[in-house]
mmCIF file of C-alpha atoms in Angstrom:
data_model
loop_
_atom_site.group_PDB
_atom_site.id
_atom_site.type_symbol
_atom_site.label_atom_id
_atom_site.label_comp_id
_atom_site.label_asym_id
_atom_site.label_seq_id
_atom_site.Cartn_x
_atom_site.Cartn_y
_atom_site.Cartn_z
ATOM 1 C CA UNK A 13 -5.405 72.007 52.091
ATOM 2 C CA UNK A 14 -2.664 73.532 49.711
ATOM 3 C CA UNK A 15 -4.394 76.387 47.353
ATOM 4 C CA UNK A 16 -3.050 74.413 44.502
ATOM 5 C CA UNK A 17 -4.641 71.415 44.740
ATOM 6 C CA UNK A 18 -8.234 73.100 45.474
ATOM 7 C CA UNK A 19 -7.687 75.069 42.349
ATOM 8 C CA UNK A 20 -6.989 72.141 40.714
ATOM 9 C CA UNK A 21 -9.879 70.228 41.859
ATOM 10 C CA UNK A 22 -11.646 73.571 41.167
ATOM 11 C CA UNK A 23 -10.114 73.605 37.360
ATOM 12 C CA UNK A 24 -11.368 69.372 36.808
ATOM 13 C CA UNK A 25 -14.645 70.636 38.224
ATOM 14 C CA UNK A 26 -14.759 73.148 35.991
ATOM 15 C CA UNK A 27 -13.557 71.469 33.388
ATOM 16 C CA UNK A 28 -15.638 67.941 33.498
ATOM 17 C CA UNK A 29 -18.704 70.502 32.928
ATOM 18 C CA UNK A 30 -17.120 72.431 29.860
ATOM 19 C CA UNK A 31 -16.820 69.555 28.428
ATOM 20 C CA UNK A 32 -20.489 67.688 28.520
ATOM 21 C CA UNK A 33 -21.573 70.980 27.582
ATOM 22 C CA UNK A 34 -19.472 70.901 24.236
ATOM 23 C CA UNK A 35 -21.141 67.359 23.923
ATOM 24 C CA UNK A 36 -24.578 69.569 24.120
ATOM 25 C CA UNK A 37 -23.678 71.363 21.013
ATOM 26 C CA UNK A 38 -27.674 71.727 20.037
ATOM 27 C CA UNK A 39 -28.211 73.376 23.245
ATOM 28 C CA UNK A 40 -26.414 76.439 22.470
ATOM 29 C CA UNK A 41 -25.419 79.023 19.896
ATOM 30 C CA UNK A 42 -23.168 77.972 17.663
ATOM 31 C CA UNK A 43 -20.397 81.112 18.602
ATOM 32 C CA UNK A 44 -21.433 79.880 22.710
ATOM 33 C CA UNK A 45 -19.473 76.484 21.471
ATOM 34 C CA UNK A 46 -17.081 77.741 20.390
ATOM 35 C CA UNK A 47 -16.299 80.227 22.795
ATOM 36 C CA UNK A 48 -16.591 77.280 25.374
ATOM 37 C CA UNK A 49 -14.024 75.208 23.157
ATOM 38 C CA UNK A 50 -11.482 78.175 23.141
ATOM 39 C CA UNK A 51 -12.094 78.130 27.436
ATOM 40 C CA UNK A 52 -11.917 74.491 27.056
ATOM 41 C CA UNK A 53 -8.501 74.460 24.962
ATOM 42 C CA UNK A 54 -6.636 76.874 27.908
ATOM 43 C CA UNK A 55 -8.014 74.610 30.899
ATOM 44 C CA UNK A 56 -6.645 71.742 29.226
ATOM 45 C CA UNK A 57 -3.096 73.720 29.011
ATOM 46 C CA UNK A 58 -2.651 75.241 32.296
ATOM 47 C CA UNK A 59 -4.803 71.139 33.350
ATOM 48 C CA UNK A 60 -0.950 70.149 32.113
ATOM 49 C CA UNK A 61 1.077 72.723 32.918
ATOM 50 C CA UNK A 62 -0.178 71.584 36.638
ATOM 51 C CA UNK A 63 0.972 68.718 35.975
ATOM 52 C CA UNK A 64 4.857 68.629 33.909
ATOM 53 C CA UNK A 65 6.024 66.367 37.353
ATOM 54 C CA UNK A 66 4.237 63.679 35.271
ATOM 55 C CA UNK A 67 5.930 65.026 31.600
ATOM 56 C CA UNK A 68 9.077 65.497 33.500
ATOM 57 C CA UNK A 69 9.449 61.721 34.244
ATOM 58 C CA UNK A 70 7.704 60.516 31.250
ATOM 59 C CA UNK A 71 11.345 58.873 30.167
ATOM 60 C CA UNK A 72 11.785 57.878 33.890
ATOM 61 C CA UNK A 73 12.254 54.831 36.276
ATOM 62 C CA UNK A 74 10.605 51.829 35.394
ATOM 63 C CA UNK A 75 7.545 50.426 33.416
ATOM 64 C CA UNK A 76 4.974 48.095 34.701
ATOM 65 C CA UNK A 77 1.910 47.491 33.239
ATOM 66 C CA UNK A 78 -0.344 49.772 35.157
ATOM 67 C CA UNK A 79 2.553 52.205 34.473
ATOM 68 C CA UNK A 80 2.289 52.159 30.499
ATOM 69 C CA UNK A 81 -1.607 51.974 30.475
ATOM 70 C CA UNK A 82 -1.446 55.099 32.033
ATOM 71 C CA UNK A 83 0.938 56.362 29.651
ATOM 72 C CA UNK A 84 -0.994 55.275 26.479
ATOM 73 C CA UNK A 85 -4.204 56.720 28.104
ATOM 74 C CA UNK A 86 -2.733 60.304 28.578
ATOM 75 C CA UNK A 87 -1.232 60.520 25.814
ATOM 76 C CA UNK A 88 -4.025 59.497 22.899
ATOM 77 C CA UNK A 89 -6.875 61.457 25.221
ATOM 78 C CA UNK A 90 -4.100 64.783 24.522
ATOM 79 C CA UNK A 91 -3.908 63.501 20.477
ATOM 80 C CA UNK A 92 -7.669 63.305 20.564
ATOM 81 C CA UNK A 93 -7.969 66.500 22.462
ATOM 82 C CA UNK A 94 -5.835 68.057 19.698
ATOM 83 C CA UNK A 95 -7.599 66.658 16.964
ATOM 84 C CA UNK A 96 -10.927 67.916 18.301
ATOM 85 C CA UNK A 97 -9.059 71.340 19.061
ATOM 86 C CA UNK A 98 -8.010 71.598 15.760
ATOM 87 C CA UNK A 99 -10.487 70.287 13.627
ATOM 88 C CA UNK A 100 -13.200 72.574 15.285
ATOM 89 C CA UNK A 101 -11.128 75.870 14.374
ATOM 90 C CA UNK A 102 -11.116 75.131 10.618
ATOM 91 C CA UNK A 103 -15.102 74.419 10.901
ATOM 92 C CA UNK A 104 -15.580 77.769 12.945
ATOM 93 C CA UNK A 105 -17.941 79.270 11.379
ATOM 94 C CA UNK A 106 -17.920 82.957 13.626
ATOM 95 C CA UNK A 107 -14.564 82.922 15.299
ATOM 96 C CA UNK A 108 -11.900 81.888 12.718
ATOM 97 C CA UNK A 109 -14.281 82.177 9.480
ATOM 98 C CA UNK A 110 -12.015 84.244 7.697
ATOM 99 C CA UNK A 111 -8.537 82.111 8.970
ATOM 100 C CA UNK A 112 -6.746 80.612 5.430
ATOM 101 C CA UNK A 113 -6.829 77.455 7.155
ATOM 102 C CA UNK A 114 -10.663 77.416 7.167
ATOM 103 C CA UNK A 115 -12.672 74.380 6.403
ATOM 104 C CA UNK A 116 -15.980 73.298 6.072
ATOM 105 C CA UNK A 117 -16.128 70.223 4.094
ATOM 106 C CA UNK A 118 -18.028 66.850 5.067
ATOM 107 C CA UNK A 119 -14.333 64.746 5.710
ATOM 108 C CA UNK A 120 -13.354 67.958 8.342
ATOM 109 C CA UNK A 121 -16.746 67.781 9.675
ATOM 110 C CA UNK A 122 -16.720 64.094 10.695
ATOM 111 C CA UNK A 123 -13.285 63.772 11.277
ATOM 112 C CA UNK A 124 -14.534 66.164 14.616
ATOM 113 C CA UNK A 125 -17.175 64.278 15.166
ATOM 114 C CA UNK A 126 -15.273 60.783 15.583
ATOM 115 C CA UNK A 127 -12.771 62.562 17.562
ATOM 116 C CA UNK A 128 -15.085 64.194 20.124
ATOM 117 C CA UNK A 129 -16.800 60.987 20.266
ATOM 118 C CA UNK A 130 -13.520 59.541 21.022
ATOM 119 C CA UNK A 131 -12.378 61.893 23.732
ATOM 120 C CA UNK A 132 -15.806 61.138 25.220
ATOM 121 C CA UNK A 133 -14.321 57.725 25.806
ATOM 122 C CA UNK A 134 -11.058 58.077 26.739
ATOM 123 C CA UNK A 135 -11.679 60.889 29.199
ATOM 124 C CA UNK A 136 -13.844 58.535 31.601
ATOM 125 C CA UNK A 137 -10.960 55.917 31.395
ATOM 126 C CA UNK A 138 -8.223 58.762 32.264
ATOM 127 C CA UNK A 139 -10.322 59.181 34.843
ATOM 128 C CA UNK A 140 -10.993 56.029 36.008
ATOM 129 C CA UNK A 141 -7.133 55.382 36.479
ATOM 130 C CA UNK A 142 -7.322 58.836 38.510
ATOM 131 C CA UNK A 143 -10.953 57.591 40.596
ATOM 132 C CA UNK A 144 -8.483 57.244 43.594
ATOM 133 C CA UNK A 145 -6.701 60.513 43.795
ATOM 134 C CA UNK A 146 -9.626 62.560 42.955
ATOM 135 C CA UNK A 147 -11.525 60.369 45.813
ATOM 136 C CA UNK A 148 -8.333 61.607 48.389
ATOM 137 C CA UNK A 149 -8.635 65.027 46.941
ATOM 138 C CA UNK A 150 -12.389 65.282 47.741
ATOM 139 C CA UNK A 151 -11.971 63.528 51.557
ATOM 140 C CA UNK A 152 -8.934 66.141 51.842
ATOM 141 C CA UNK A 153 -10.585 68.785 51.311
ATOM 142 C CA UNK A 154 -14.113 68.104 52.246
ATOM 143 C CA UNK A 155 -12.500 66.185 55.584
ATOM 144 C CA UNK A 156 -14.382 63.269 54.360
ATOM 145 C CA UNK A 157 -14.070 59.679 56.188
ATOM 146 C CA UNK A 158 -12.931 56.827 53.405
ATOM 147 C CA UNK A 159 -13.392 54.296 55.808
ATOM 148 C CA UNK A 160 -16.599 55.063 56.495
ATOM 149 C CA UNK A 161 -19.464 52.949 55.957
ATOM 150 C CA UNK A 162 -20.486 55.492 53.354
ATOM 151 C CA UNK A 163 -17.296 56.503 51.713
ATOM 152 C CA UNK A 164 -17.223 52.226 51.906
ATOM 153 C CA UNK A 165 -20.921 50.989 50.470
ATOM 154 C CA UNK A 166 -23.182 53.382 50.258
ATOM 155 C CA UNK A 167 -21.471 55.818 47.348
ATOM 156 C CA UNK A 168 -19.897 53.535 45.725
ATOM 157 C CA UNK A 169 -23.396 51.931 45.171
ATOM 158 C CA UNK A 170 -24.786 54.981 44.167
ATOM 159 C CA UNK A 171 -22.063 55.280 41.801
ATOM 160 C CA UNK A 172 -22.462 51.667 40.466
ATOM 161 C CA UNK A 173 -25.433 52.901 39.903
ATOM 162 C CA UNK A 174 -25.296 55.546 37.872
ATOM 163 C CA UNK A 175 -22.588 53.432 35.862
ATOM 164 C CA UNK A 176 -25.303 51.520 35.062
ATOM 165 C CA UNK A 177 -27.534 53.851 34.112
ATOM 166 C CA UNK A 178 -24.835 55.135 32.027
ATOM 167 C CA UNK A 179 -24.489 52.297 29.749
ATOM 168 C CA UNK A 180 -28.194 51.459 29.443
ATOM 169 C CA UNK A 181 -27.781 55.967 28.216
ATOM 170 C CA UNK A 182 -24.528 54.535 25.597
ATOM 171 C CA UNK A 183 -26.708 51.888 24.259
ATOM 172 C CA UNK A 184 -29.643 54.170 23.605
ATOM 173 C CA UNK A 185 -28.456 56.947 21.944
ATOM 174 C CA UNK A 186 -26.870 54.446 19.622
ATOM 175 C CA UNK A 187 -23.575 56.637 20.360
ATOM 176 C CA UNK A 188 -21.110 53.486 19.385
ATOM 177 C CA UNK A 189 -21.560 53.870 15.450
ATOM 178 C CA UNK A 190 -20.515 57.746 16.245
ATOM 179 C CA UNK A 191 -16.647 56.259 17.602
ATOM 180 C CA UNK A 192 -16.576 53.249 14.203
ATOM 181 C CA UNK A 193 -17.219 55.994 11.784
ATOM 182 C CA UNK A 194 -20.623 54.759 10.671
ATOM 183 C CA UNK A 195 -22.409 58.092 10.819
ATOM 184 C CA UNK A 196 -22.629 61.079 8.509
ATOM 185 C CA UNK A 197 -24.602 64.177 10.089
ATOM 186 C CA UNK A 198 -25.093 64.219 14.004
ATOM 187 C CA UNK A 199 -28.599 64.005 14.924
ATOM 188 C CA UNK A 200 -29.552 66.201 17.725
ATOM 189 C CA UNK A 201 -32.682 65.858 20.220
ATOM 190 C CA UNK A 202 -33.524 69.553 20.605
ATOM 191 C CA UNK A 203 -36.146 69.134 22.589
ATOM 192 C CA UNK A 204 -34.479 67.600 25.048
ATOM 193 C CA UNK A 205 -34.360 69.405 28.701
ATOM 194 C CA UNK A 206 -30.483 70.450 29.426
ATOM 195 C CA UNK A 207 -30.329 68.757 32.518
ATOM 196 C CA UNK A 208 -31.509 65.220 31.497
ATOM 197 C CA UNK A 209 -28.346 65.769 28.575
ATOM 198 C CA UNK A 210 -26.162 66.752 31.251
ATOM 199 C CA UNK A 211 -26.966 63.542 33.889
ATOM 200 C CA UNK A 212 -27.037 61.194 30.905
ATOM 201 C CA UNK A 213 -23.780 62.081 29.277
ATOM 202 C CA UNK A 214 -22.002 62.231 32.980
ATOM 203 C CA UNK A 215 -23.532 59.352 34.171
ATOM 204 C CA UNK A 216 -21.370 57.468 30.451
ATOM 205 C CA UNK A 217 -18.319 59.066 31.907
ATOM 206 C CA UNK A 218 -18.399 57.486 34.637
ATOM 207 C CA UNK A 219 -19.895 54.485 33.628
ATOM 208 C CA UNK A 220 -16.683 54.647 32.060
ATOM 209 C CA UNK A 221 -14.346 55.006 34.750
ATOM 210 C CA UNK A 222 -16.255 52.000 36.736
ATOM 211 C CA UNK A 223 -15.077 50.414 33.806
ATOM 212 C CA UNK A 224 -11.827 50.975 33.632
ATOM 213 C CA UNK A 225 -11.611 49.901 37.542
ATOM 214 C CA UNK A 226 -12.346 47.432 37.478
ATOM 215 C CA UNK A 227 -10.799 46.585 34.525
ATOM 216 C CA UNK A 228 -7.939 47.467 35.747
ATOM 217 C CA UNK A 229 -8.466 46.002 39.508
ATOM 218 C CA UNK A 230 -9.351 42.336 37.678
ATOM 219 C CA UNK A 231 -5.852 42.457 34.770
ATOM 220 C CA UNK A 232 -3.692 44.275 36.759
ATOM 221 C CA UNK A 233 -4.322 43.850 40.674
ATOM 222 C CA UNK A 234 -6.909 41.084 41.316
ATOM 223 C CA UNK A 235 -3.360 38.430 41.920
ATOM 224 C CA UNK A 236 -1.845 41.008 44.116
ATOM 225 C CA UNK A 237 -5.114 41.594 46.673
ATOM 226 C CA UNK A 238 -5.748 37.717 46.627
ATOM 227 C CA UNK A 239 -1.695 37.249 47.023
ATOM 228 C CA UNK A 240 -1.986 39.484 50.345
#
């Protein structure tokens, strides 16, 4: 397996871990949260540089439904990422507190809070659209047989159980109001174990990814599978 793909795989795993840590604002000190945000920004730039071929092909070739969806999700994810980063820098209480653009207004805080929650949604959708290539990357890296019954039956069943739990967690944690600009102040459970928080939010990402996979298959590829 090429070193580039191994690096890409490791980088995406680190990105996911940092993203989950950023969601857990209450788990770390504020300055740690800000440093994690800067590292996340740098890794996203690295991620884009490794996928520069996609940007080069953006205006070439024909567009079907899947390519339109994928391009729209990628661009929307990037815009949300920029919004979350810019608003986070403006809200900074440590690393950028002395900058002239510093702002701690309720409006800026709400923009940051809403954009980060929508970013979580689109990262999950993005993961779902790239689930098969990521699975192939893991399979090649660890020499797994994707045709084995474990890969075709047991592992998908485990993902499905985790995804169902993720939907439950999304409802239980009442995250929908954050997406609809209905929350003015975020609620954090400071007594919550880190392991529970990480698993819950990872489960939400998997739920979003699996839901995306199913919906894309149902609306875009189901007829092709039936014909074949």
